[in-house]
Amino acid sequence: MENKWYVGVDLGGTTIKMAFVNVYGEIIHKWEIPTNINENGKYITTDIAKSIDRKLSELAEPKDKLHAIGIGAPGPVNSANGSIYEAVNLGWTDYPLKDRLEVETGLPVIVDNDANLAAVGEMWKGAGDGSKELICVTLGTGVGGGIISNGEVVVGVNGAGGEIGHITVEPINGSQCNCGKKGCLETIASATGIVRLAKEAIAKNGDSELAIRAEQEGLSAKLVFDLAKEGEPIASSVIDYISSQLGLTLANLANALNPEKIILGGGVSKAGEHLVQSITSHFLPYLFPRAQKGVKLELATLGNDAGVIGAAYIAKTKI
């Protein structure tokens, strides 16, 4: 078994990341292909299977080198049969992903939510450092989350466990979220949420440095963070508000779950220690004192590899 490989697959709406991973969690080879969402994602599993075969051929390795496939997909997953309840960006509803991919590849497959697997990857080989009690939050175009308790992903009764991005933080006059609710954390702490809040701030402060730079360079979450680091007051107020909502939400989760680590990943987390410090200032005051003694807030370390490593882990441990 030690010389067998696991296939980790991170299925996104734009690209599909794949990797061959050994039993120690080391990536042997990684690559990606575009996600073909034509005809409601009809060709996705075929594309994955063909890509795996092509890569094996390139590496001159036999198919029996592979032991199993783990795949992370967007949306809630039926853990009983490996189907996807709904993945809007892919056009899937009650889609039998496990069955289809097993038929296409001839390999056993296990399926989980993509954010859950990013958390698993960080637990196994990343910032989690083997911790069995952790929360992982991915701050990107949206806000994803994965909760691990006693070494197991919290999936809930119907696959919706860990949807941290859809915790309501603005119950009054909250912005519309893609999930159908209003006032979700995702509408504030995602890259798109940061840009929205910055636009609202610029509308009230048209002569600010943020407004001028946004006009010159284009408005982005990165620009807002860069100016906040420089002390620009409007950008700083936007980041402080985002951090306050994240800090309160994460503190409430920590009070309920008593994790050892809370890990911040995703593109927005590239703001680095400035983001961690800003969130921490709002996080600590809301923590139950006993919980405060054990938890650490840290940046993810695996980047885009977290999902494929997490997927390989579940293939290794669940099949």
Short mmCIF file of C-alpha atoms in Angstrom, two decimals:
data_model
loop_
_atom_site.label_atom_id
_atom_site.label_comp_id
_atom_site.label_asym_id
_atom_site.label_seq_id
_atom_site.Cartn_x
_atom_site.Cartn_y
_atom_site.Cartn_z
CA MET A 1 0.00 0.00 0.00
CA GLU A 2 2.84 2.42 0.70
CA ASN A 3 3.69 2.76 -2.99
CA LYS A 4 0.06 3.32 -4.00
CA TRP A 5 -1.23 6.76 -4.94
CA TYR A 6 -4.51 8.45 -4.14
CA VAL A 7 -6.21 10.85 -6.52
CA GLY A 8 -7.32 14.09 -4.93
CA VAL A 9 -9.85 16.12 -6.92
CA ASP A 10 -11.04 19.63 -6.10
CA LEU A 11 -14.02 20.38 -8.32
CA GLY A 12 -14.69 24.07 -8.85
CA GLY A 13 -17.00 26.03 -11.10
CA THR A 14 -14.12 27.22 -13.32
CA THR A 15 -11.34 24.67 -12.90
CA ILE A 16 -10.88 21.12 -11.65
CA LYS A 17 -7.67 20.68 -9.66
CA MET A 18 -6.24 17.18 -9.47
CA ALA A 19 -3.25 15.53 -7.85
CA PHE A 20 -1.63 12.17 -7.28
CA VAL A 21 -0.84 12.01 -3.57
CA ASN A 22 1.11 9.34 -1.72
CA VAL A 23 0.22 7.72 1.59
CA TYR A 24 2.21 10.36 3.48
CA GLY A 25 0.22 13.24 2.01
CA GLU A 26 2.97 14.33 -0.37
CA ILE A 27 1.85 15.55 -3.79
CA ILE A 28 3.57 13.51 -6.50
CA HIS A 29 2.08 15.40 -9.41
CA LYS A 30 -0.66 18.02 -9.73
CA TRP A 31 -2.49 19.62 -12.61
CA GLU A 32 -5.81 21.18 -13.51
CA ILE A 33 -8.34 21.23 -16.31
CA PRO A 34 -11.22 23.58 -17.12
CA THR A 35 -14.66 22.70 -15.77
CA ASN A 36 -17.07 21.98 -18.61
CA ILE A 37 -20.49 23.00 -17.31
CA ASN A 38 -22.24 22.52 -20.66
CA GLU A 39 -25.46 20.49 -20.56
CA ASN A 40 -25.67 20.79 -16.77
CA GLY A 41 -22.22 19.40 -16.10
CA LYS A 42 -22.84 16.25 -18.08
CA TYR A 43 -19.19 15.82 -19.14
CA ILE A 44 -17.41 16.56 -15.87
CA THR A 45 -16.88 12.99 -14.69
CA THR A 46 -15.79 11.87 -18.16
CA ASP A 47 -13.30 14.75 -18.33
CA ILE A 48 -11.86 13.79 -14.93
CA ALA A 49 -11.48 10.13 -15.91
CA LYS A 50 -9.81 10.94 -19.23
CA SER A 51 -7.49 13.43 -17.60
CA ILE A 52 -6.36 10.89 -14.99
CA ASP A 53 -5.62 8.34 -17.72
CA ARG A 54 -3.69 10.91 -19.77
CA LYS A 55 -1.60 11.91 -16.78
CA LEU A 56 -0.77 8.30 -15.95
CA SER A 57 0.31 7.82 -19.56
CA GLU A 58 2.52 10.93 -19.41
CA LEU A 59 4.15 9.63 -16.24
CA ALA A 60 4.44 6.09 -17.65
CA GLU A 61 2.58 4.68 -14.65
CA PRO A 62 0.00 1.84 -14.70
CA LYS A 63 -3.62 2.36 -13.65
CA ASP A 64 -3.19 -0.08 -10.76
CA LYS A 65 -0.83 2.46 -9.19
CA LEU A 66 -3.99 4.25 -8.05
CA HIS A 67 -5.87 3.05 -4.99
CA ALA A 68 -8.89 5.37 -4.80
CA ILE A 69 -10.27 8.82 -5.58
CA GLY A 70 -11.40 11.49 -3.15
CA ILE A 71 -13.30 14.43 -4.58
CA GLY A 72 -14.51 17.69 -3.12
CA ALA A 73 -17.50 19.32 -4.77
CA PRO A 74 -19.36 22.58 -4.16
CA GLY A 75 -22.66 22.35 -2.31
CA PRO A 76 -24.06 19.95 0.29
CA VAL A 77 -23.23 16.27 -0.15
CA ASN A 78 -25.30 13.20 0.69
CA SER A 79 -22.67 11.27 2.62
CA ALA A 80 -24.72 8.06 2.45
CA ASN A 81 -24.48 7.67 -1.32
CA GLY A 82 -21.97 10.31 -2.49
CA SER A 83 -24.49 12.34 -4.45
CA ILE A 84 -24.64 16.14 -4.63
CA TYR A 85 -27.89 17.60 -3.33
CA GLU A 86 -27.38 20.77 -5.32
CA ALA A 87 -24.47 22.54 -7.03
CA VAL A 88 -25.95 25.59 -8.72
CA ASN A 89 -22.78 26.61 -10.59
CA LEU A 90 -22.50 23.16 -12.15
CA GLY A 91 -26.18 22.67 -12.92
CA TRP A 92 -26.46 19.63 -10.65
CA THR A 93 -29.42 18.57 -8.51
CA ASP A 94 -29.35 15.17 -6.76
CA TYR A 95 -26.41 14.30 -8.97
CA PRO A 96 -24.91 10.81 -8.38
CA LEU A 97 -21.27 11.95 -8.47
CA LYS A 98 -19.79 8.93 -6.70
CA ASP A 99 -21.58 6.41 -8.94
CA ARG A 100 -20.79 8.27 -12.17
CA LEU A 101 -17.12 8.76 -11.36
CA GLU A 102 -16.69 5.13 -10.27
CA VAL A 103 -18.17 3.95 -13.57
CA GLU A 104 -15.92 6.30 -15.56
CA THR A 105 -12.67 5.51 -13.71
CA GLY A 106 -13.11 1.97 -12.41
CA LEU A 107 -11.83 3.17 -9.03
CA PRO A 108 -13.58 3.51 -5.66
CA VAL A 109 -14.65 7.11 -4.99
CA ILE A 110 -15.57 9.06 -1.87
CA VAL A 111 -17.20 12.49 -2.04
CA ASP A 112 -17.36 15.42 0.36
CA ASN A 113 -17.94 19.16 0.26
CA ASP A 114 -14.99 21.14 -1.11
CA ALA A 115 -14.69 23.49 1.89
CA ASN A 116 -14.81 20.50 4.25
CA LEU A 117 -11.92 18.93 2.39
CA ALA A 118 -9.88 22.13 2.50
CA ALA A 119 -10.27 21.90 6.29
CA VAL A 120 -9.20 18.24 6.22
CA GLY A 121 -6.16 19.11 4.11
CA GLU A 122 -5.08 21.80 6.55
CA MET A 123 -5.64 19.37 9.45
CA TRP A 124 -3.49 16.67 7.86
CA LYS A 125 -0.60 18.55 6.27
CA GLY A 126 -1.16 22.26 6.85
CA ALA A 127 -1.71 24.80 9.61
CA GLY A 128 -3.83 22.36 11.59
CA ASP A 129 -0.68 20.36 12.34
CA GLY A 130 -2.71 17.26 13.15
CA SER A 131 -5.21 18.99 15.44
CA LYS A 132 -8.47 17.06 15.71
CA GLU A 133 -10.50 20.09 16.81
CA LEU A 134 -10.46 22.91 14.30
CA ILE A 135 -12.51 25.31 12.23
CA CYS A 136 -11.39 26.33 8.75
CA VAL A 137 -12.86 29.37 7.02
CA THR A 138 -12.13 30.06 3.34
CA LEU A 139 -12.50 33.71 2.38
CA GLY A 140 -12.70 33.96 -1.38
CA THR A 141 -15.37 34.91 -3.88
CA GLY A 142 -17.69 33.48 -1.24
CA VAL A 143 -17.12 32.32 2.32
CA GLY A 144 -16.76 28.60 2.87
CA GLY A 145 -16.26 26.67 6.05
CA GLY A 146 -15.29 23.31 7.42
CA ILE A 147 -15.61 22.14 11.02
CA ILE A 148 -13.63 19.19 12.35
CA SER A 149 -14.52 17.70 15.72
CA ASN A 150 -12.70 14.70 17.17
CA GLY A 151 -10.96 14.31 13.81
CA GLU A 152 -14.20 14.00 11.84
CA VAL A 153 -15.84 16.53 9.55
CA VAL A 154 -19.16 17.83 10.86
CA VAL A 155 -21.58 17.21 7.98
CA GLY A 156 -24.92 17.52 9.76
CA VAL A 157 -28.16 15.70 9.10
CA ASN A 158 -28.35 16.53 5.40
CA GLY A 159 -24.89 17.71 4.37
CA ALA A 160 -25.19 21.37 5.35
CA GLY A 161 -22.83 21.28 8.34
CA GLY A 162 -20.10 23.90 8.38
CA GLU A 163 -21.87 26.51 6.24
CA ILE A 164 -20.15 29.31 8.13
CA GLY A 165 -20.58 31.76 5.27
CA HIS A 166 -24.35 31.60 5.74
CA ILE A 167 -24.46 32.52 9.40
CA THR A 168 -26.61 35.64 9.57
CA VAL A 169 -24.65 38.65 10.82
CA GLU A 170 -26.86 41.49 9.56
CA PRO A 171 -30.43 40.46 10.41
CA ILE A 172 -31.74 43.98 9.73
CA ASN A 173 -31.20 45.52 6.29
CA GLY A 174 -28.72 42.82 5.32
CA SER A 175 -27.62 42.42 1.71
CA GLN A 176 -29.01 39.68 -0.50
CA CYS A 177 -26.93 36.49 -0.53
CA ASN A 178 -26.74 33.96 -3.37
CA CYS A 179 -28.20 31.35 -1.00
CA GLY A 180 -31.53 33.23 -0.93
CA LYS A 181 -31.17 34.69 2.57
CA LYS A 182 -30.13 38.19 3.51
CA GLY A 183 -27.36 39.38 5.78
CA CYS A 184 -25.09 36.32 5.54
CA LEU A 185 -21.44 36.58 6.56
CA GLU A 186 -20.59 35.85 2.92
CA THR A 187 -22.14 39.18 1.86
CA ILE A 188 -19.56 40.97 4.02
CA ALA A 189 -16.37 38.93 4.44
CA SER A 190 -15.98 37.60 0.90
CA ALA A 191 -13.94 39.41 -1.76
CA THR A 192 -17.19 40.48 -3.43
CA GLY A 193 -18.56 41.65 -0.08
CA ILE A 194 -15.47 43.73 0.61
CA VAL A 195 -15.77 45.41 -2.79
CA ARG A 196 -19.47 46.10 -2.18
CA LEU A 197 -18.79 47.70 1.19
CA ALA A 198 -15.93 49.72 -0.29
CA LYS A 199 -18.20 51.01 -3.07
CA GLU A 200 -20.73 52.14 -0.48
CA ALA A 201 -17.98 53.90 1.47
CA ILE A 202 -16.62 55.59 -1.66
CA ALA A 203 -20.11 56.87 -2.51
CA LYS A 204 -20.05 58.77 0.80
CA ASN A 205 -16.38 59.79 0.57
CA GLY A 206 -15.72 60.63 -3.06
CA ASP A 207 -12.55 62.61 -2.39
CA SER A 208 -10.86 59.90 -0.28
CA GLU A 209 -7.63 58.24 -1.30
CA LEU A 210 -9.56 54.98 -1.62
CA ALA A 211 -11.90 56.62 -4.15
CA ILE A 212 -9.01 58.08 -6.14
CA ARG A 213 -6.99 54.87 -6.20
CA ALA A 214 -10.07 52.82 -7.08
CA GLU A 215 -10.68 55.11 -10.05
CA GLN A 216 -7.06 54.76 -11.17
CA GLU A 217 -6.47 51.06 -10.55
CA GLY A 218 -9.90 49.48 -10.30
CA LEU A 219 -11.54 48.55 -7.04
CA SER A 220 -10.58 45.19 -5.52
CA ALA A 221 -10.42 43.57 -2.10
CA LYS A 222 -6.62 43.64 -2.39
CA LEU A 223 -6.61 47.41 -2.92
CA VAL A 224 -8.81 47.91 0.14
CA PHE A 225 -6.47 45.80 2.28
CA ASP A 226 -3.34 47.47 0.87
CA LEU A 227 -4.66 50.93 1.71
CA ALA A 228 -5.85 49.81 5.13
CA LYS A 229 -2.31 48.62 5.87
CA GLU A 230 -1.10 52.10 4.92
CA GLY A 231 -3.61 53.64 7.32
CA GLU A 232 -6.00 55.14 4.77
CA PRO A 233 -9.04 55.93 6.95
CA ILE A 234 -11.90 54.84 4.66
CA ALA A 235 -10.26 51.54 3.71
CA SER A 236 -9.37 51.01 7.37
CA SER A 237 -12.98 51.50 8.44
CA VAL A 238 -14.15 48.95 5.85
CA ILE A 239 -11.61 46.34 7.01
CA ASP A 240 -12.43 47.05 10.65
CA TYR A 241 -16.13 46.42 10.02
CA ILE A 242 -15.41 43.18 8.14
CA SER A 243 -13.07 42.07 10.91
CA SER A 244 -15.66 42.86 13.56
CA GLN A 245 -18.23 40.62 11.89
CA LEU A 246 -15.71 37.83 11.35
CA GLY A 247 -14.40 38.17 14.90
CA LEU A 248 -17.85 37.95 16.46
CA THR A 249 -18.90 35.01 14.27
CA LEU A 250 -15.72 33.04 14.93
CA ALA A 251 -15.93 33.74 18.66
CA ASN A 252 -19.47 32.41 18.79
CA LEU A 253 -18.37 29.29 16.92
CA ALA A 254 -15.42 28.87 19.27
CA ASN A 255 -17.67 29.25 22.31
CA ALA A 256 -19.91 26.48 20.97
CA LEU A 257 -17.23 24.11 19.67
CA ASN A 258 -14.11 24.86 21.76
CA PRO A 259 -11.62 24.26 18.89
CA GLU A 260 -7.86 24.21 19.21
CA LYS A 261 -7.35 26.16 15.98
CA ILE A 262 -9.27 28.45 13.67
CA ILE A 263 -7.63 28.58 10.24
CA LEU A 264 -8.20 31.32 7.68
CA GLY A 265 -7.71 30.42 4.04
CA GLY A 266 -8.85 31.56 0.61
CA GLY A 267 -7.73 34.48 -1.53
CA VAL A 268 -8.72 37.15 0.99
CA SER A 269 -6.44 35.54 3.59
CA LYS A 270 -3.47 36.67 1.48
CA ALA A 271 -3.84 39.94 3.35
CA GLY A 272 -1.81 38.02 5.93
CA GLU A 273 -1.06 38.99 9.49
CA HIS A 274 -2.80 42.34 9.11
CA LEU A 275 -6.07 40.46 8.64
CA VAL A 276 -5.33 38.06 11.53
CA GLN A 277 -4.51 40.93 13.90
CA SER A 278 -7.59 42.88 12.86
CA ILE A 279 -9.91 39.89 13.39
CA THR A 280 -8.20 38.93 16.65
CA SER A 281 -8.90 42.36 18.14
CA HIS A 282 -12.62 41.68 17.67
CA PHE A 283 -12.41 37.94 18.34
CA LEU A 284 -10.89 37.79 21.82
CA PRO A 285 -13.38 40.07 23.65
CA TYR A 286 -16.29 37.78 22.72
CA LEU A 287 -14.66 34.51 23.75
CA PHE A 288 -15.74 32.54 26.78
CA PRO A 289 -12.66 32.74 29.08
CA ARG A 290 -12.01 29.00 29.14
CA ALA A 291 -12.25 28.78 25.33
CA GLN A 292 -9.84 31.70 25.02
CA LYS A 293 -7.08 29.72 26.72
CA GLY A 294 -6.99 27.00 24.09
CA VAL A 295 -7.70 28.48 20.67
CA LYS A 296 -5.26 29.88 18.10
CA LEU A 297 -6.21 31.93 15.04
CA GLU A 298 -3.84 31.16 12.16
CA LEU A 299 -3.43 31.52 8.42
CA ALA A 300 -3.79 28.46 6.19
CA THR A 301 -0.52 27.19 4.72
CA LEU A 302 -1.52 24.89 1.86
CA GLY A 303 -3.06 27.47 -0.49
CA ASN A 304 -4.76 25.89 -3.49
CA ASP A 305 -3.41 22.46 -2.55
CA ALA A 306 -5.61 22.12 0.55
CA GLY A 307 -8.58 20.68 -1.35
CA VAL A 308 -6.70 17.97 -3.24
CA ILE A 309 -4.73 16.93 -0.15
CA GLY A 310 -7.94 16.77 1.88
CA ALA A 311 -9.58 14.74 -0.87
CA ALA A 312 -6.66 12.32 -0.89
CA TYR A 313 -6.95 11.99 2.89
CA ILE A 314 -10.57 10.86 2.79
CA ALA A 315 -9.72 8.41 0.00
CA LYS A 316 -6.95 7.06 2.21
CA THR A 317 -8.96 6.83 5.43
CA LYS A 318 -12.54 6.16 4.28
CA ILE A 319 -12.04 3.56 1.53
#
